């Protein structure tokens, strides 16, 4: 049950109303890039007969969680207390045991780990039959007199630890707190009263099992910011920064991370505290197509580069991989299989197509042996990126239980969707999709310009072909891809519920839920124009060059470049079909210069 509410603009609404013309349009666009688009209808901003009051003039309902529950449940409950305080001005007390008496109470717990929710289920006060054994699912339900001394309670119960956390963050979004409340300084609108209408809301399981992001090209923004501003004591991306990233993922209902991996950053697993923090927050760790067995070759391979050759040095490379398995096996991981060169380059040790197939078959078999006697029980993935796709097509046989993660062409068009035999695989299929890309001469890093309609069309096409196990988006260093990341994760959570909207309708609805119907269509139109103009030609692609060459122009005249404004040719009507975004092929993309030590992805 997914209701739709409406959030407002905090603090700036009066100033926005006083603006006119272009200044008002620009302000709307800038705010739209940051504000939340999600507000569930079960939350009210006045008392509701039969409902549960979370906060009002009398105080805030305590939040109860079990100390024996997963750590991420406690983190989410702490965040909920902060979020309620930000909206209502009163921070709920966090408690670990039921109070003797309370007007209202928020109860948070995981089936089998939260004693209070288990007791409510055993007494038939909450119906958890559909939660048992489900993946990342949850209920938000009101209960009258859940225990002696308690008048009413709002119960958030999850099928597993992430399901519970998602339920808590769903309530935060429902009261008007954006997933970007910390990362983009999105201030929620203040309300003196928060109440939840009586009833049961069921969520999950998600449409895609593993949903996450790849932190890539962190040289420009994420790493310098972490080193100089967020964590100067460390001077790098470390546990303090990663904990904020894990929190963002949970607020977006994502669960998987491929961590930063350029030379500028310390490898994720160089500090064991990073992996411990990921487990603490319930995040599944994996790595890119160039980092088999969770090893960051750019920063962790200490021998000569020519020794990273499984044909010539199998014992040395195998020991390198086995070290990571022994260190991280106790955590929840998606183990990347296969092998490429150290610096995102082609496999070495084989030259002919037949030799490459034979070598990769041997590598995959040996990697799986490292994972234990029953590797089928350990989630694994294989990403046939760039030249590896040619090896796969030449006859590489990947074990049936391994997830095949199909890449796009780096510009939003998926290179391969599963055929009939691949759709029947036990390990299923997935997609590795670029919302940001660095690779000479074809890069786009500075603006997030991939149209939502293209993302929606390509990802739903893949989902229809059973690519439902893993979705990973390369998001660069997170900014400026906030809208794209959120829409990607919303789609991954609920493909059936979101697949029918056109780009313009989607943006209108998003802006309308955020700012109200009076301005939603205007803001949606600005966003729609932005994406359509940049689909015609990304700003980074107006000139291009290869190393050592002079810049080349795009071939556009100055007049054409200067005429990129709203017109019937570039702006569809609100009811236009999303497939219109594919009516013309993408123009040849162009490059931006690479910084020192940057790795093409």
Coordinates of N, CA, C and O in Angstrom, one line a residue, residues 177-300:
X177 N 10.9 14.1 5.6 CA 12.3 14.1 5.7 C 12.9 13.5 4.4 O 12.7 12.3 4.2
X178 N 13.6 14.2 3.7 CA 14.2 13.7 2.4 C 15.4 12.8 2.7 O 16.1 12.9 3.7
X179 N 15.6 11.8 1.8 CA 16.8 11.0 2.0 C 18.1 11.8 1.9 O 19.1 11.4 2.4
X180 N 18.0 13.0 1.3 CA 19.1 13.9 1.2 C 19.2 15.0 2.3 O 19.8 16.0 2.1
X181 N 18.5 14.7 3.4 CA 18.5 15.7 4.5 C 19.9 16.1 4.9 O 20.1 17.2 5.2
X182 N 20.8 15.1 4.9 CA 22.2 15.4 5.3 C 23.1 15.7 4.1 O 23.8 16.8 4.2
X183 N 23.0 15.0 3.1 CA 23.9 15.1 2.0 C 23.6 16.4 1.2 O 24.6 17.0 0.6
X184 N 22.4 16.9 1.1 CA 22.1 18.1 0.3 C 21.5 19.2 1.2 O 20.9 20.1 0.7
X185 N 21.6 19.0 2.5 CA 21.0 20.0 3.5 C 19.6 20.4 3.2 O 19.2 21.5 3.2
X186 N 18.8 19.3 3.0 CA 17.4 19.5 2.7 C 16.6 19.6 4.0 O 16.4 18.7 4.7
X187 N 16.2 20.8 4.3 CA 15.5 21.1 5.6 C 14.0 20.7 5.4 O 13.3 21.2 4.6
X188 N 13.5 19.8 6.3 CA 12.1 19.5 6.2 C 11.2 20.6 6.7 O 11.6 21.4 7.5
X189 N 10.0 20.6 6.2 CA 9.0 21.5 6.7 C 8.6 21.2 8.1 O 8.4 20.1 8.5
X190 N 8.4 22.3 9.0 CA 8.1 22.1 10.4 C 6.6 21.9 10.5 O 5.8 22.5 9.9
X191 N 6.2 21.0 11.4 CA 4.8 20.7 11.8 C 4.7 20.5 13.3 O 5.5 19.7 13.9
X192 N 3.8 21.1 13.9 CA 3.7 21.0 15.4 C 3.1 19.6 15.8 O 3.4 19.2 16.9
X193 N 2.4 19.0 14.9 CA 1.8 17.7 15.2 C 2.1 16.7 14.1 O 2.0 17.0 12.9
X194 N 2.4 15.5 14.5 CA 2.6 14.4 13.6 C 1.8 13.2 14.1 O 1.9 12.8 15.3
X195 N 1.0 12.7 13.2 CA 0.1 11.6 13.6 C 0.0 10.6 12.5 O 0.1 11.0 11.3
X196 N -0.2 9.3 12.8 CA -0.3 8.3 11.8 C -1.7 7.7 11.9 O -2.2 7.3 12.9
X197 N -2.4 7.7 10.7 CA -3.8 7.2 10.7 C -3.8 5.7 11.0 O -2.8 5.0 10.7
X198 N -4.9 5.3 11.5 CA -5.0 3.9 11.9 C -5.0 3.0 10.6 O -5.4 3.4 9.6
X199 N -4.4 1.8 10.8 CA -4.4 0.9 9.7 C -3.0 0.1 9.6 O -2.1 0.3 10.4
X200 N -3.0 -0.7 8.5 CA -1.8 -1.5 8.3 C -1.2 -1.2 6.9 O -2.0 -1.2 5.9
X201 N 0.0 -0.9 6.8 CA 0.7 -0.7 5.5 C 1.8 -1.7 5.3 O 2.6 -1.9 6.2
X202 N 1.7 -2.4 4.2 CA 2.7 -3.5 3.9 C 3.6 -3.0 2.7 O 3.1 -2.5 1.7
X203 N 4.9 -3.4 2.8 CA 5.9 -3.0 1.8 C 6.8 -4.2 1.6 O 7.1 -4.9 2.5
X204 N 7.2 -4.3 0.3 CA 8.1 -5.3 -0.1 C 7.4 -6.6 -0.5 O 6.2 -6.7 -0.4
X205 N 8.2 -7.6 -1.0 CA 9.7 -7.5 -1.1 C 10.0 -6.5 -2.3 O 9.2 -6.3 -3.2
X206 N 11.3 -6.1 -2.4 CA 11.6 -5.2 -3.5 C 11.6 -5.9 -4.9 O 11.8 -7.1 -4.9
X207 N 11.5 -5.1 -5.9 CA 11.5 -5.7 -7.3 C 12.9 -6.3 -7.6 O 13.0 -7.2 -8.4
X208 N 13.9 -5.7 -7.1 CA 15.3 -6.1 -7.4 C 16.0 -6.4 -6.0 O 15.9 -5.7 -5.1
X209 N 16.6 -7.6 -6.0 CA 17.1 -8.1 -4.7 C 18.3 -7.2 -4.2 O 18.3 -6.8 -3.0
X210 N 19.3 -7.0 -5.0 CA 20.4 -6.2 -4.5 C 20.5 -4.9 -5.4 O 20.5 -4.9 -6.6
X211 N 20.4 -3.7 -4.7 CA 20.3 -2.4 -5.3 C 21.3 -1.5 -4.7 O 21.4 -1.3 -3.5
X212 N 22.2 -0.9 -5.6 CA 23.2 -0.1 -4.9 C 23.9 0.8 -5.9 O 23.5 1.0 -7.1
X213 N 25.0 1.4 -5.4 CA 25.8 2.4 -6.2 C 27.2 2.0 -6.2 O 27.7 1.3 -5.4
X214 N 27.9 2.5 -7.2 CA 29.4 2.4 -7.4 C 29.9 3.8 -7.2 O 29.7 4.7 -8.0
X215 N 30.7 4.0 -6.2 CA 31.4 5.3 -6.0 C 32.7 5.3 -6.9 O 33.6 4.5 -6.6
X216 N 32.7 6.1 -7.9 CA 33.7 6.1 -8.9 C 34.1 7.5 -9.2 O 33.2 8.4 -9.2
X217 N 35.3 7.7 -9.6 CA 35.8 9.0 -10.0 C 35.6 10.0 -8.9 O 35.1 11.1 -9.0
X218 N 36.0 9.6 -7.7 CA 35.9 10.4 -6.5 C 36.9 11.4 -6.4 O 36.9 12.2 -5.4
X219 N 37.8 11.5 -7.4 CA 39.0 12.5 -7.3 C 38.5 13.9 -7.1 O 39.2 14.7 -6.5
X220 N 37.4 14.3 -7.8 CA 37.1 15.7 -7.9 C 36.3 16.2 -6.7 O 36.4 17.3 -6.2
X221 N 35.4 15.4 -6.1 CA 34.5 15.8 -5.1 C 34.6 15.1 -3.8 O 34.9 15.6 -2.7
X222 N 34.2 13.8 -3.8 CA 34.0 13.0 -2.6 C 35.3 12.9 -1.8 O 35.3 13.2 -0.6
X223 N 36.4 12.5 -2.4 CA 37.7 12.4 -1.7 C 38.2 13.7 -1.1 O 38.6 13.8 0.1
X224 N 38.3 14.7 -2.0 CA 38.8 16.0 -1.4 C 37.9 16.5 -0.3 O 38.4 17.1 0.7
X225 N 36.6 16.4 -0.5 CA 35.7 16.9 0.6 C 35.9 16.1 1.9 O 36.0 16.7 3.0
X226 N 36.0 14.8 1.8 CA 36.2 14.0 3.0 C 37.5 14.3 3.6 O 37.6 14.5 4.9
X227 N 38.6 14.5 2.8 CA 39.9 14.7 3.3 C 40.0 16.1 4.0 O 40.7 16.2 5.0
X228 N 39.4 17.1 3.4 CA 39.6 18.4 3.9 C 38.5 18.9 4.8 O 38.8 19.8 5.7
X229 N 37.3 18.4 4.7 CA 36.2 19.0 5.4 C 35.6 18.0 6.4 O 35.4 18.3 7.6
X230 N 35.1 16.9 5.9 CA 34.3 16.0 6.8 C 35.2 15.2 7.7 O 34.8 15.0 8.9
X231 N 36.3 14.7 7.3 CA 37.2 13.9 8.1 C 38.7 14.3 8.0 O 39.5 13.5 7.5
X232 N 39.0 15.6 8.3 CA 40.4 16.0 8.1 C 41.4 15.3 9.0 O 42.6 15.2 8.6
X233 N 41.0 14.7 10.1 CA 41.9 14.0 10.9 C 42.4 12.8 10.2 O 43.6 12.4 10.3
X234 N 41.6 12.1 9.4 CA 42.0 11.0 8.6 C 42.6 11.4 7.3 O 43.5 10.8 6.8
X235 N 42.1 12.5 6.7 CA 42.6 13.0 5.4 C 42.2 12.1 4.2 O 42.9 12.1 3.2
X236 N 41.1 11.4 4.3 CA 40.7 10.5 3.3 C 39.3 10.0 3.5 O 38.6 10.4 4.5
X237 N 38.8 9.2 2.6 CA 37.5 8.6 2.7 C 37.7 7.4 3.7 O 38.4 6.5 3.4
X238 N 37.0 7.4 4.8 CA 37.2 6.4 5.8 C 35.9 6.0 6.5 O 34.8 6.4 6.0
X239 N 35.9 5.3 7.6 CA 34.6 4.9 8.2 C 33.6 6.0 8.5 O 32.4 5.9 8.4
X240 N 34.1 7.2 8.9 CA 33.2 8.3 9.2 C 32.4 8.7 8.0 O 31.2 9.0 8.0
X241 N 33.1 8.8 6.8 CA 32.4 9.1 5.6 C 31.5 8.0 5.1 O 30.4 8.2 4.7
X242 N 32.0 6.8 5.2 CA 31.3 5.6 4.7 C 30.0 5.4 5.5 O 28.9 5.0 5.0
X243 N 30.0 5.7 6.8 CA 28.8 5.6 7.6 C 27.7 6.5 7.1 O 26.5 6.2 7.1
X244 N 28.1 7.7 6.7 CA 27.1 8.6 6.1 C 26.6 8.1 4.7 O 25.4 8.3 4.4
X245 N 27.4 7.4 4.0 CA 27.0 6.8 2.7 C 26.1 5.7 3.0 O 25.1 5.5 2.3
X246 N 26.4 4.8 4.0 CA 25.5 3.7 4.3 C 24.1 4.2 4.8 O 23.1 3.7 4.4
X247 N 24.1 5.3 5.5 CA 22.8 5.9 6.0 C 22.0 6.3 4.8 O 20.8 6.1 4.7
X248 N 22.7 7.0 3.8 CA 22.0 7.4 2.6 C 21.4 6.3 1.8 O 20.3 6.3 1.4
X249 N 22.2 5.2 1.7 CA 21.7 4.0 1.0 C 20.4 3.5 1.6 O 19.5 3.1 0.9
X250 N 20.4 3.4 2.9 CA 19.2 2.9 3.6 C 18.0 3.8 3.5 O 16.9 3.3 3.3
X251 N 18.3 5.1 3.5 CA 17.2 6.0 3.3 C 16.6 5.9 1.9 O 15.4 6.2 1.7
X252 N 17.4 5.4 0.9 CA 16.9 5.2 -0.4 C 16.4 3.8 -0.7 O 16.1 3.5 -1.8
X253 N 16.4 3.0 0.3 CA 16.0 1.6 0.2 C 17.0 0.8 -0.7 O 16.7 -0.1 -1.4
X254 N 18.3 1.2 -0.7 CA 19.3 0.5 -1.3 C 20.0 -0.4 -0.3 O 19.9 -0.2 0.9
X255 N 20.8 -1.3 -0.8 CA 21.5 -2.2 0.2 C 22.9 -2.6 -0.2 O 23.5 -3.4 0.5
X256 N 23.4 -2.1 -1.3 CA 24.7 -2.6 -1.8 C 25.7 -1.5 -2.2 O 25.2 -0.5 -2.7
X257 N 27.0 -1.7 -1.9 CA 27.9 -0.6 -2.3 C 29.1 -1.3 -3.0 O 29.7 -2.3 -2.5
X258 N 29.5 -0.7 -4.1 CA 30.9 -0.9 -4.7 C 31.6 0.4 -4.2 O 31.3 1.5 -4.7
X259 N 32.7 0.3 -3.4 CA 33.3 1.4 -2.8 C 34.2 2.2 -3.7 O 34.6 1.7 -4.8
X260 N 34.6 3.4 -3.3 CA 35.6 4.2 -4.0 C 36.9 3.4 -4.2 O 37.3 2.6 -3.3
X261 N 37.5 3.5 -5.4 CA 38.6 2.7 -5.7 C 39.8 3.3 -6.5 O 40.7 2.6 -7.0
X262 N 39.7 4.6 -6.7 CA 40.8 5.3 -7.4 C 42.1 5.3 -6.6 O 42.0 5.2 -5.3
X263 N 43.2 5.6 -7.2 CA 44.5 5.7 -6.5 C 44.5 6.8 -5.4 O 45.2 6.7 -4.4
X264 N 43.6 7.8 -5.6 CA 43.6 8.9 -4.7 C 43.0 8.5 -3.3 O 43.2 9.2 -2.3
X265 N 42.2 7.4 -3.3 CA 41.6 7.0 -2.1 C 42.3 5.7 -1.5 O 42.7 4.8 -2.3
X266 N 42.3 5.6 -0.2 CA 42.8 4.3 0.4 C 41.8 3.2 0.1 O 40.6 3.5 0.1
X267 N 42.3 2.0 -0.3 CA 41.3 0.9 -0.5 C 40.4 0.7 0.6 O 40.8 0.8 1.8
X268 N 39.1 0.4 0.3 CA 38.1 0.2 1.3 C 38.5 -0.7 2.4 O 38.4 -0.5 3.6
X269 N 39.1 -1.9 2.0 CA 39.4 -2.9 3.0 C 40.8 -2.8 3.6 O 41.2 -3.6 4.4
X270 N 41.5 -1.7 3.2 CA 42.8 -1.4 3.9 C 42.6 -1.1 5.3 O 43.5 -1.4 6.2
X271 N 41.4 -0.6 5.7 CA 41.1 -0.4 7.1 C 39.9 -1.3 7.4 O 38.8 -1.1 6.9
X272 N 40.1 -2.3 8.2 CA 39.1 -3.3 8.6 C 37.8 -2.6 9.2 O 36.7 -3.1 9.2
X273 N 38.0 -1.4 9.7 CA 36.9 -0.7 10.3 C 35.8 -0.3 9.3 O 34.6 -0.2 9.6
X274 N 36.2 -0.2 8.0 CA 35.2 0.1 7.0 C 34.3 -1.1 6.8 O 33.0 -0.9 6.7
X275 N 34.8 -2.3 6.7 CA 33.9 -3.5 6.6 C 33.1 -3.7 7.8 O 31.9 -4.1 7.7
X276 N 33.7 -3.4 9.0 CA 32.8 -3.6 10.2 C 31.7 -2.6 10.2 O 30.6 -2.9 10.6
X277 N 31.9 -1.4 9.7 CA 30.9 -0.4 9.7 C 29.8 -0.8 8.7 O 28.6 -0.6 8.9
X278 N 30.2 -1.3 7.6 CA 29.2 -1.8 6.6 C 28.3 -2.8 7.2 O 27.1 -2.8 7.0
X279 N 28.9 -3.8 7.9 CA 28.1 -4.8 8.5 C 27.2 -4.2 9.6 O 26.0 -4.6 9.8
X280 N 27.7 -3.3 10.3 CA 27.0 -2.6 11.4 C 25.7 -1.9 10.8 O 24.7 -1.9 11.5
X281 N 25.8 -1.4 9.6 CA 24.7 -0.7 9.0 C 23.9 -1.6 8.0 O 23.0 -1.2 7.3
X282 N 24.3 -2.9 8.0 CA 23.5 -3.9 7.1 C 23.7 -3.7 5.7 O 22.9 -4.2 4.9
X283 N 24.9 -3.2 5.2 CA 25.1 -3.0 3.8 C 25.9 -4.1 3.3 O 26.9 -4.6 3.8
X284 N 25.5 -4.6 2.1 CA 26.2 -5.7 1.4 C 27.3 -5.1 0.6 O 27.1 -4.2 -0.2
X285 N 28.5 -5.6 0.8 CA 29.7 -5.0 0.1 C 30.0 -5.9 -1.1 O 29.9 -7.1 -1.1
X286 N 30.4 -5.2 -2.2 CA 30.8 -5.9 -3.4 C 31.9 -5.0 -4.0 O 32.5 -4.2 -3.3
X287 N 32.2 -5.2 -5.3 CA 33.2 -4.4 -5.9 C 33.0 -4.5 -7.4 O 32.2 -5.3 -7.9
X288 N 33.7 -3.7 -8.2 CA 33.5 -3.5 -9.6 C 34.1 -4.7 -10.4 O 34.7 -5.6 -9.8
X289 N 33.8 -4.7 -11.7 CA 34.3 -5.7 -12.6 C 35.8 -5.8 -12.7 O 36.3 -6.8 -13.1
X290 N 36.5 -4.8 -12.2 CA 38.0 -4.8 -12.2 C 38.6 -5.2 -10.9 O 39.8 -5.1 -10.7
X291 N 37.7 -5.6 -9.9 CA 38.2 -5.8 -8.6 C 37.7 -7.2 -8.1 O 36.9 -7.3 -7.1
X292 N 38.2 -8.3 -8.7 CA 37.7 -9.6 -8.3 C 38.0 -9.9 -6.8 O 39.0 -9.5 -6.3
X293 N 37.1 -10.7 -6.2 CA 37.3 -11.2 -4.8 C 37.5 -10.0 -3.8 O 38.2 -10.1 -2.8
X294 N 36.8 -8.9 -4.1 CA 36.9 -7.7 -3.2 C 38.3 -7.1 -3.0 O 38.5 -6.4 -2.0
X295 N 39.1 -7.3 -4.0 CA 40.5 -6.7 -3.9 C 40.6 -5.5 -4.8 O 40.2 -5.5 -6.0
X296 N 41.0 -4.4 -4.2 CA 41.3 -3.2 -5.0 C 42.7 -3.2 -5.6 O 43.7 -2.9 -4.9
X297 N 42.8 -3.7 -6.8 CA 44.1 -3.9 -7.4 C 44.9 -2.7 -7.5 O 46.2 -2.7 -7.5
X298 N 44.3 -1.5 -7.8 CA 45.0 -0.3 -7.9 C 45.8 0.1 -6.7 O 46.9 0.6 -6.7
X299 N 45.2 -0.2 -5.5 CA 45.9 0.2 -4.3 C 46.4 -1.0 -3.4 O 47.2 -0.7 -2.5
X300 N 46.0 -2.2 -3.8 CA 46.4 -3.4 -2.9 C 47.4 -4.3 -3.5 O 48.1 -5.0 -2.8

